[in-house]
Short mmCIF file of C-alpha atoms and ligand atoms in Angstrom, two decimals:
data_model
loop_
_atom_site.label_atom_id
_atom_site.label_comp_id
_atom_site.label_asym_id
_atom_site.label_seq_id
_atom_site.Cartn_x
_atom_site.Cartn_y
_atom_site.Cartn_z
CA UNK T 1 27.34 4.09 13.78
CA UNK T 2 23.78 3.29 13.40
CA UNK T 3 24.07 2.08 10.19
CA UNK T 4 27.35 0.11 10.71
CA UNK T 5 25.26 -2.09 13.52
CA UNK T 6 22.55 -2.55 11.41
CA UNK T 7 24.88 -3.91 8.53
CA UNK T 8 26.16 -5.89 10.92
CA UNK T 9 23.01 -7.61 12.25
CA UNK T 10 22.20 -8.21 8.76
CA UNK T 11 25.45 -9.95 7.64
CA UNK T 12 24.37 -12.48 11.11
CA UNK T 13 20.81 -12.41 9.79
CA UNK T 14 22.24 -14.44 6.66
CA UNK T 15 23.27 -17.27 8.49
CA UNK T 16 19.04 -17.71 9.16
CA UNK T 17 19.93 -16.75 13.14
CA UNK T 18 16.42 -14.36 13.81
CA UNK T 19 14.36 -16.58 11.22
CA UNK T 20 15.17 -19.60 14.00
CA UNK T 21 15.16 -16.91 16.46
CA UNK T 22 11.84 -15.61 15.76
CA UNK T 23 9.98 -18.00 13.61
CA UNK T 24 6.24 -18.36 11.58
CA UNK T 25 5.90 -14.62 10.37
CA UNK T 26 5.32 -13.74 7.32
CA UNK T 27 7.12 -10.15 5.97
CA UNK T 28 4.39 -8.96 3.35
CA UNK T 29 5.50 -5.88 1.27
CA UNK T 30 3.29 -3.18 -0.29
CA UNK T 31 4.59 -1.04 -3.08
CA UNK T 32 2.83 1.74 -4.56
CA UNK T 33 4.62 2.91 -7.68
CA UNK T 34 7.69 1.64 -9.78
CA UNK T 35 9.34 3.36 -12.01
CA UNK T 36 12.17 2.75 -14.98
CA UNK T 37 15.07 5.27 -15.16
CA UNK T 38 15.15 8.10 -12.57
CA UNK T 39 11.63 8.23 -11.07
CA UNK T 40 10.46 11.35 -11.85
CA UNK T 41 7.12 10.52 -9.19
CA UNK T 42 8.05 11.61 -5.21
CA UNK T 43 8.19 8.29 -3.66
CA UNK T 44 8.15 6.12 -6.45
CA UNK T 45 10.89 3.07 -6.21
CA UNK T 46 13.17 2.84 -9.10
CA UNK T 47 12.42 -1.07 -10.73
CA UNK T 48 16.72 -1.57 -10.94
CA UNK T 49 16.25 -1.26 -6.73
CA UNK T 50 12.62 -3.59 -7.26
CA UNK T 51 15.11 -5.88 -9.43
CA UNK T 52 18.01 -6.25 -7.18
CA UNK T 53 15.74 -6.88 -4.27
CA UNK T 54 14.38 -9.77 -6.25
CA UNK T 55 17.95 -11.45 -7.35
CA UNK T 56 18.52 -11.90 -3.88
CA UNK T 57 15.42 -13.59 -2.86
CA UNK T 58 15.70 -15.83 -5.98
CA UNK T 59 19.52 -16.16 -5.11
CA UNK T 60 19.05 -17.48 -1.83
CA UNK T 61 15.87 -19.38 -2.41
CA UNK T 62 13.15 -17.89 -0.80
CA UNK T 63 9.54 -19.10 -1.47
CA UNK T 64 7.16 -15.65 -2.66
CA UNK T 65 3.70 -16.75 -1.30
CA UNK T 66 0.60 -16.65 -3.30
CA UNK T 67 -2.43 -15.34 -1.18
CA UNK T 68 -3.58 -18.95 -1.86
CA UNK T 69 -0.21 -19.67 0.24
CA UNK T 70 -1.48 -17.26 2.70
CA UNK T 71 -5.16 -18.73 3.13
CA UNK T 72 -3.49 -22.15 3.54
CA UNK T 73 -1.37 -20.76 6.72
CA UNK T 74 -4.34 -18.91 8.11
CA UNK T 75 -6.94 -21.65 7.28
CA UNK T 76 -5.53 -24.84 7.14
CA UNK T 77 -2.55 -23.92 10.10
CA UNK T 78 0.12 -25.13 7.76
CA UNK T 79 3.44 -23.62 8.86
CA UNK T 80 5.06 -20.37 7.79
CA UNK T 81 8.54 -21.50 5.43
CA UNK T 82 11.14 -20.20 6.85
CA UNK T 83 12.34 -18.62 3.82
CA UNK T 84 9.14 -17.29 2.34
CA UNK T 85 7.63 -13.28 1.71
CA UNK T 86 4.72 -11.53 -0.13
CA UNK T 87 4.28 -8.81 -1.99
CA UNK T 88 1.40 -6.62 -2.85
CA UNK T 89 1.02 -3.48 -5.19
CA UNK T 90 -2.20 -1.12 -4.33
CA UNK T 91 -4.40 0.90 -6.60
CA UNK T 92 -3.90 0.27 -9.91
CA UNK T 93 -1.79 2.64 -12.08
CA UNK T 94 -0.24 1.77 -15.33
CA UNK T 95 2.92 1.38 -14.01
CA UNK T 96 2.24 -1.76 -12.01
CA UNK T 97 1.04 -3.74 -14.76
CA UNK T 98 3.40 -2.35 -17.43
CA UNK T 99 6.69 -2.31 -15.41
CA UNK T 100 6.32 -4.13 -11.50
CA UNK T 101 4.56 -6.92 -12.93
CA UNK T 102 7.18 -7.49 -15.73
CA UNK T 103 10.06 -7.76 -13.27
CA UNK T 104 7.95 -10.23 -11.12
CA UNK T 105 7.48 -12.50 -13.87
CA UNK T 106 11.45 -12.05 -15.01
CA UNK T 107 11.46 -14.06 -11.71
CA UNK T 108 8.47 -16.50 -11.75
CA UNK T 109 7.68 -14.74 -7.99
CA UNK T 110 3.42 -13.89 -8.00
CA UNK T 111 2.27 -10.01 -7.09
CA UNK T 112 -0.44 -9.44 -5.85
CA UNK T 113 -2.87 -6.16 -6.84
CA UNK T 114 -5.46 -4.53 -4.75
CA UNK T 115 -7.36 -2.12 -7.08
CA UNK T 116 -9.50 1.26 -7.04
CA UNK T 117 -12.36 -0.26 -9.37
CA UNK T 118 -13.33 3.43 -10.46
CA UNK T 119 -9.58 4.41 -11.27
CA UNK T 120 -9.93 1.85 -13.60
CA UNK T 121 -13.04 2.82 -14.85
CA UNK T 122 -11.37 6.31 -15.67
CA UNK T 123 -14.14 7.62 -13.74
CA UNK T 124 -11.40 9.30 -10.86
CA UNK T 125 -7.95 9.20 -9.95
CA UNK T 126 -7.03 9.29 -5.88
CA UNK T 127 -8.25 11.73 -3.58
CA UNK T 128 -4.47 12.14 -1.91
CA UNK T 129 -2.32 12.21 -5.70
CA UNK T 130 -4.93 15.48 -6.37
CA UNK T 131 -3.74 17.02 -3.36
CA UNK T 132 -0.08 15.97 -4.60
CA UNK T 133 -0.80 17.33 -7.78
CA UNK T 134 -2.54 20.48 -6.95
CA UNK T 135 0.08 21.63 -4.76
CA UNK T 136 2.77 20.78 -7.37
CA UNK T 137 1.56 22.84 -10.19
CA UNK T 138 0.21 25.99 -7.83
CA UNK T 139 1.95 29.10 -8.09
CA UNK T 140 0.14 30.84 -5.13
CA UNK T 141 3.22 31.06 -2.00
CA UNK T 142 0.20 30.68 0.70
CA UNK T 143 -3.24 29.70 1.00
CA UNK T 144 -5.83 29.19 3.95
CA UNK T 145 -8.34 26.37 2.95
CA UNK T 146 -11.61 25.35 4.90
CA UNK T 147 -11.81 21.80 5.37
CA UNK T 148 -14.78 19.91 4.49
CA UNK T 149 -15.32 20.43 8.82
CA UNK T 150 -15.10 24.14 8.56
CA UNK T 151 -11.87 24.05 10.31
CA UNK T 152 -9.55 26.67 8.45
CA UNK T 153 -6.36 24.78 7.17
CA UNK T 154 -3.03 27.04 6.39
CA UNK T 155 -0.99 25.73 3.43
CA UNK T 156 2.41 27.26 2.92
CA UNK T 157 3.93 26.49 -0.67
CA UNK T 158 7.35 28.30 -0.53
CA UNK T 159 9.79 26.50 -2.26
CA UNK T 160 11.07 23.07 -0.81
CA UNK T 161 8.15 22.88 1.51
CA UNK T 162 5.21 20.60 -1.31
CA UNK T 163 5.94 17.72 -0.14
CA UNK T 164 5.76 18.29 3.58
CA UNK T 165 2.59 20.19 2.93
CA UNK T 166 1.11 17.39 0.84
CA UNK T 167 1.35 15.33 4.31
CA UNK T 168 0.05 17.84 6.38
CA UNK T 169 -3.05 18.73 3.83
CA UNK T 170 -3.73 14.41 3.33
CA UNK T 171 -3.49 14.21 7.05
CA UNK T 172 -5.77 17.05 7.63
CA UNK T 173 -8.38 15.35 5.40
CA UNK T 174 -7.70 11.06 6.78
CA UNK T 175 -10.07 12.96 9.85
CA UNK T 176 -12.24 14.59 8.47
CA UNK T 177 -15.74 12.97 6.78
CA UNK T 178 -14.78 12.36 3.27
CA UNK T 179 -18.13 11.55 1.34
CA UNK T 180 -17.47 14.96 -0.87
CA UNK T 181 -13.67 14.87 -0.94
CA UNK T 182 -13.64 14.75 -4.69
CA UNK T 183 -16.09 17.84 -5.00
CA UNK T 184 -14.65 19.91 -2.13
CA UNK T 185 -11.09 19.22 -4.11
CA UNK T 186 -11.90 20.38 -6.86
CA UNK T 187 -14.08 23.22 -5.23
CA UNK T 188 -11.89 24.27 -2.84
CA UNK T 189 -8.81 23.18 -2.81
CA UNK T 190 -7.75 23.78 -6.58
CA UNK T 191 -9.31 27.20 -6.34
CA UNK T 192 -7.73 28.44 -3.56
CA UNK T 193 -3.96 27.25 -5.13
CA UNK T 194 -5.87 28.29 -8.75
CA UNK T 195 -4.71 25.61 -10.37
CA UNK T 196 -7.30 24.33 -13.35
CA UNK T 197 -8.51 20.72 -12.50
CA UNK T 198 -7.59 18.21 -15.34
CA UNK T 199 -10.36 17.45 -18.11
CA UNK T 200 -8.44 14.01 -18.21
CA UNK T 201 -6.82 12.33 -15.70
CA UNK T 202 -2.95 13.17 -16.08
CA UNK T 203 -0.37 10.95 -17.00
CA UNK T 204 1.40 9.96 -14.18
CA UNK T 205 -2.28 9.06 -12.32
CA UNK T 206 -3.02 7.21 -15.42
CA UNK T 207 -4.68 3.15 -14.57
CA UNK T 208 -4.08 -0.09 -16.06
CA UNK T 209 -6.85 -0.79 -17.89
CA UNK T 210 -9.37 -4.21 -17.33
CA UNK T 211 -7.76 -6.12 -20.08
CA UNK T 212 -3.85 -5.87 -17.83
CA UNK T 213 -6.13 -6.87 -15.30
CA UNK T 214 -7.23 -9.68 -16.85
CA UNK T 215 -3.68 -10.59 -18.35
CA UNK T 216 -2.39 -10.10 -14.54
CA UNK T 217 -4.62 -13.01 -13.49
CA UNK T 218 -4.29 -15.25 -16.60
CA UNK T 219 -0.33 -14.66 -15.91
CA UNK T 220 -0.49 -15.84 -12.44
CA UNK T 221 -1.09 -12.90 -10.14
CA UNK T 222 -4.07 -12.10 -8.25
CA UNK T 223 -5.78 -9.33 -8.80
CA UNK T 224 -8.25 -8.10 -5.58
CA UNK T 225 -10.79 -5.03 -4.62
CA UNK T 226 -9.67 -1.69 -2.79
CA UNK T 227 -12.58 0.08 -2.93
CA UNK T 228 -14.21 2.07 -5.61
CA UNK T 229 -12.94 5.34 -4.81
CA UNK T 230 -10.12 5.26 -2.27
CA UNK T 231 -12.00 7.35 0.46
CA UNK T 232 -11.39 6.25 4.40
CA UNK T 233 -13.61 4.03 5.19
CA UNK T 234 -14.01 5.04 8.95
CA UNK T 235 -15.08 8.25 7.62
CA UNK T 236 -17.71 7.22 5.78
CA UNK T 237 -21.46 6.55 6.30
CA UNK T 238 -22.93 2.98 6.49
CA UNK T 239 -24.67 3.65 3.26
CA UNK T 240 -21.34 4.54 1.56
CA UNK T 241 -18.96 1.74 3.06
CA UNK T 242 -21.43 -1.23 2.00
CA UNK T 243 -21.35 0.19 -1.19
CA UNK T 244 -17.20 0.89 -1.32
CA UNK T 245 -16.94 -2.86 -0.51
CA UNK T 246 -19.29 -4.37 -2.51
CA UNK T 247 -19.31 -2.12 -5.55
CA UNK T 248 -15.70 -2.88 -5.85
CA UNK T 249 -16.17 -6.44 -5.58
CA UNK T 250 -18.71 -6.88 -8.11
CA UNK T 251 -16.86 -4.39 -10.89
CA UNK T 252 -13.90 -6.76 -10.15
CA UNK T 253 -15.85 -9.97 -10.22
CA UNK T 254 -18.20 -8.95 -13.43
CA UNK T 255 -14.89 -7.90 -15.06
CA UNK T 256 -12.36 -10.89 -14.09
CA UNK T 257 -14.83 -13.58 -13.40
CA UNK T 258 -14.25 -14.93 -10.21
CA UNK T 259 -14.47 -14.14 -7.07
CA UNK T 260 -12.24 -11.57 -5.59
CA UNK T 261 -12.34 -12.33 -2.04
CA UNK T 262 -9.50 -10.20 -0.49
CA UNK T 263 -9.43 -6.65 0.49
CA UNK T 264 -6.96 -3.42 1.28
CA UNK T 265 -8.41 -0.87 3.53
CA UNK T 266 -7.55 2.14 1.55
CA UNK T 267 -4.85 4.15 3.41
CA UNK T 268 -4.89 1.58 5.84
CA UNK T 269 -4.27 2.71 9.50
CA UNK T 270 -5.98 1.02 12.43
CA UNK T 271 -7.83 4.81 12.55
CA UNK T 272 -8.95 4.12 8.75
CA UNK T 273 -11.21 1.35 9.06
CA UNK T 274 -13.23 -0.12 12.34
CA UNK T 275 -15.32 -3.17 13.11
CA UNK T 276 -18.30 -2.28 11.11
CA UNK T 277 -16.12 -2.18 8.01
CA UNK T 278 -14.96 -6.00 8.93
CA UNK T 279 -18.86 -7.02 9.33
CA UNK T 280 -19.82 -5.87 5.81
CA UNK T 281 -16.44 -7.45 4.18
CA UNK T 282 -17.48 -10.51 6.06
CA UNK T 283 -20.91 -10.71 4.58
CA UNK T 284 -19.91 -9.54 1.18
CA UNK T 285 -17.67 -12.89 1.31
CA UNK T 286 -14.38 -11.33 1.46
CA UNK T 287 -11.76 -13.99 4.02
CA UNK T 288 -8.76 -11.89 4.42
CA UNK T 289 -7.94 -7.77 4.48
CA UNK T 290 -4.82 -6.13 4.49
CA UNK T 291 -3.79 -2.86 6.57
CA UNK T 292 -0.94 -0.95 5.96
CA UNK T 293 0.39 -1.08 10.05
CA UNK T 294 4.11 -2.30 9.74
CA UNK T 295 4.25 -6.18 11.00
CA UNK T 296 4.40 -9.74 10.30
CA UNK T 297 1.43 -11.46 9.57
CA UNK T 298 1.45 -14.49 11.66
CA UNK T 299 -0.19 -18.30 12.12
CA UNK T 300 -3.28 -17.73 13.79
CA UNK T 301 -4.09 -14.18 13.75
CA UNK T 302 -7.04 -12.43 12.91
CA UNK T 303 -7.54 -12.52 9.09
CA UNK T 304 -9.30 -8.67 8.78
CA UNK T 305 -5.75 -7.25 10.43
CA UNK T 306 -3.18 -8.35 7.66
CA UNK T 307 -0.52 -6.07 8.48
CA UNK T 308 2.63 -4.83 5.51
CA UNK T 309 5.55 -3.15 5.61
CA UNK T 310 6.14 -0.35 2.90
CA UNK T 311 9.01 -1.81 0.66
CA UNK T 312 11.64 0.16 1.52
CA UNK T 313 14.21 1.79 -0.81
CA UNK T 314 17.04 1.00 1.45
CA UNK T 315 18.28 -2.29 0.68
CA UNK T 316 19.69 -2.65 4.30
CA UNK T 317 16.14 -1.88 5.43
CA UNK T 318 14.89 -4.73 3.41
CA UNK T 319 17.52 -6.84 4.35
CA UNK T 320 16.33 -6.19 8.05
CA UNK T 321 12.71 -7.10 7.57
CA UNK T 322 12.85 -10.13 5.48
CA UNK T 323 15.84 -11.66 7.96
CA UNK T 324 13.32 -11.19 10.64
CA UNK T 325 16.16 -8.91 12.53
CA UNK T 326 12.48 -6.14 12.39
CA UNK T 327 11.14 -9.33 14.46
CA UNK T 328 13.41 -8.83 17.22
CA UNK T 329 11.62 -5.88 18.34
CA UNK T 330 8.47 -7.67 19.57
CA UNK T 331 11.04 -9.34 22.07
CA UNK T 332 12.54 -6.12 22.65
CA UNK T 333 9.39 -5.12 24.04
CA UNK T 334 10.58 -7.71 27.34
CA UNK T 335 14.06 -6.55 26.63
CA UNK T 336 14.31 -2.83 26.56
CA UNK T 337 18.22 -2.89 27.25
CA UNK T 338 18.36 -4.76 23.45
CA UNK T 339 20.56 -2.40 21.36
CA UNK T 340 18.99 -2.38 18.02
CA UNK T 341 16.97 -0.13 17.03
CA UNK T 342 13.64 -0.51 14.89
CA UNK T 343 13.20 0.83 11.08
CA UNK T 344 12.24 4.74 11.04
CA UNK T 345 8.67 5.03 11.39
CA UNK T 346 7.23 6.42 8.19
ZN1 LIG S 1 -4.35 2.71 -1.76
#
């Protein structure tokens, strides 16, 4: 029934009724990994759903903003286009250069990439696709691991239960300090599920390297700083967050030449990142960061809170976003007898 009302409200949301309804916001996508054929990653989106989602922006003629689009809204006050997303890819595996960005171009539409400098350095791969992978290749039913707090941490690994665990275990560790995560992974957690850490970094983790980062850019796209190493920054010293931020921007700027002066809070939760962070992106010269909280970014808002939706795999959820029918909740809030309901919280 649910989904019949929602189809609905998006077959009215083609006639441009919310976007006049509830105008100047700005739907910003982030999409983690794309995949040809059958994904064979947990989460990834398959590119024919990327592609599809893309014929019907260019179909109907909607504008896909540049961040240089974006700093003219937030800067110079020019207005939102009706019409108009964003999209953004974040950290910087293979996949983005070597099959998202290829389907952007099939379009003319600009991506932009926010990238773990040290992933493409090949001197790590993420802290939270570890977790995913030590848990996938463990053959132990039950474990009890001691978080880097002390706190004892039960993982259960009977079949059908990975990748709920792999949310409880990253969730465990968003709260807890992370300036050893990478040791206490691999001394800890991959002991306790004995599974042998990689020599390399595997396949599936595997980055673009500098030079598609430097093709992104010549091609168009932008290509910005997430960090060197992906760890919370709210978790982290003072020491270690200047150095996250500007570490990352200068292996970015010595490597693209020029200066990369956006950010993406790595996991990206209001909880992941506070005021201190903002102070040292400000000084480092950075004008605009993106969080992860769902939203529209809008005229006039603060330019360190960039919020994104997670591109959905549900076309009808898309549909609902970039229609602005999502919008109609912040009216709701005066509302509460409006019948729609809001996209599942992920
Ligand atoms: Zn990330």
């Amino acid at each position: 029934m649910k989904s019949v009302l929602i189809k609905l409200a998006n077959f009215v949301g083609e006639t441009g009724l919310y976007r006049f309804l509830c105008p100047e916001r700005l739907p910003v996508f982030m999409l983690h990994r794309v995949m040809e054929g059958k994904p064979d990653l947990p989460g990834a989106l398959p590119a024919d759903t990327l592609r599809a989602y893309l014929e019907y922006l260019a179909a109907r003629h909607y504008q896909v903003l540049s961040m240089d689009d974006l700093w003219r809204v937030l800067d110079d006050g020019e207005e939102i286009p009706s019409k108009s997303v964003m999209f953004t890819i974040d950290d910087g595996f293979y996949d983005h250069h070597d099959v998202a960005a290829t389907i952007f171009e099939q379009f003319g539409f600009p991506l932009n990439f926010f990238v773990i400098t040290d992933l493409l350095d090949r001197k790590l791969w993420p802290w939270d696709d570890q977790i995913n992978y030590a848990l996938n290749h463990s053959r132990i039913r039950h474990a009890d691991i001691q978080l880097p707090s002390g706190e004892i941490h039960s993982v259960n690994l009977t079949p059908g239960t990975v990748r709920q665990t792999a949310r409880e275990v990253r969730n465990a560790l968003k709260i807890e300090r992370q300036e050893q995560i990478y040791e206490w992974l691999r001394e800890e957690l991959y002991k306790k599920l004995d599974v042998e850490f990689p020599t390399d970094i595997p396949q599936e983790y595997r980055p673009m390297s500098w030079d598609d980062a430097r093709s992104l850019r010549a091609r168009g796209h932008g290509v910005y700083p997430h960090t060197c190493s992906h760890r919370i920054l709210s978790t982290l010293s003072a020491q270690e967050k200047y150095l996250e931020i500007n570490e990352s921007l200068s292996r970015v700027k010595s490597e693209l030449a020029y200066l990369p002066d956006v950010f993406a809070y790595p996991t990206g939760r209001l909880s992941d990142y506070d005021s201190s962070d903002i102070e040292v992106l400000k000084t480092a010269g950075f004008k605009m960061a993106f969080n992860t909280v769902s939203g529209y970014v809008r005229r006039g808002q603060s330019r360190y809170h960039l919020s994104r939706f997670s591109l959905p795999g549900d076309k009808v959820e898309f549909l609902q976003i970039i229609n602005r029918f999502e919008a109609l909740n912040d009216w709701r809030i005066h509302h509460p007898v409006l019948p729609f309901s809001s996209l599942p919280t992920r």
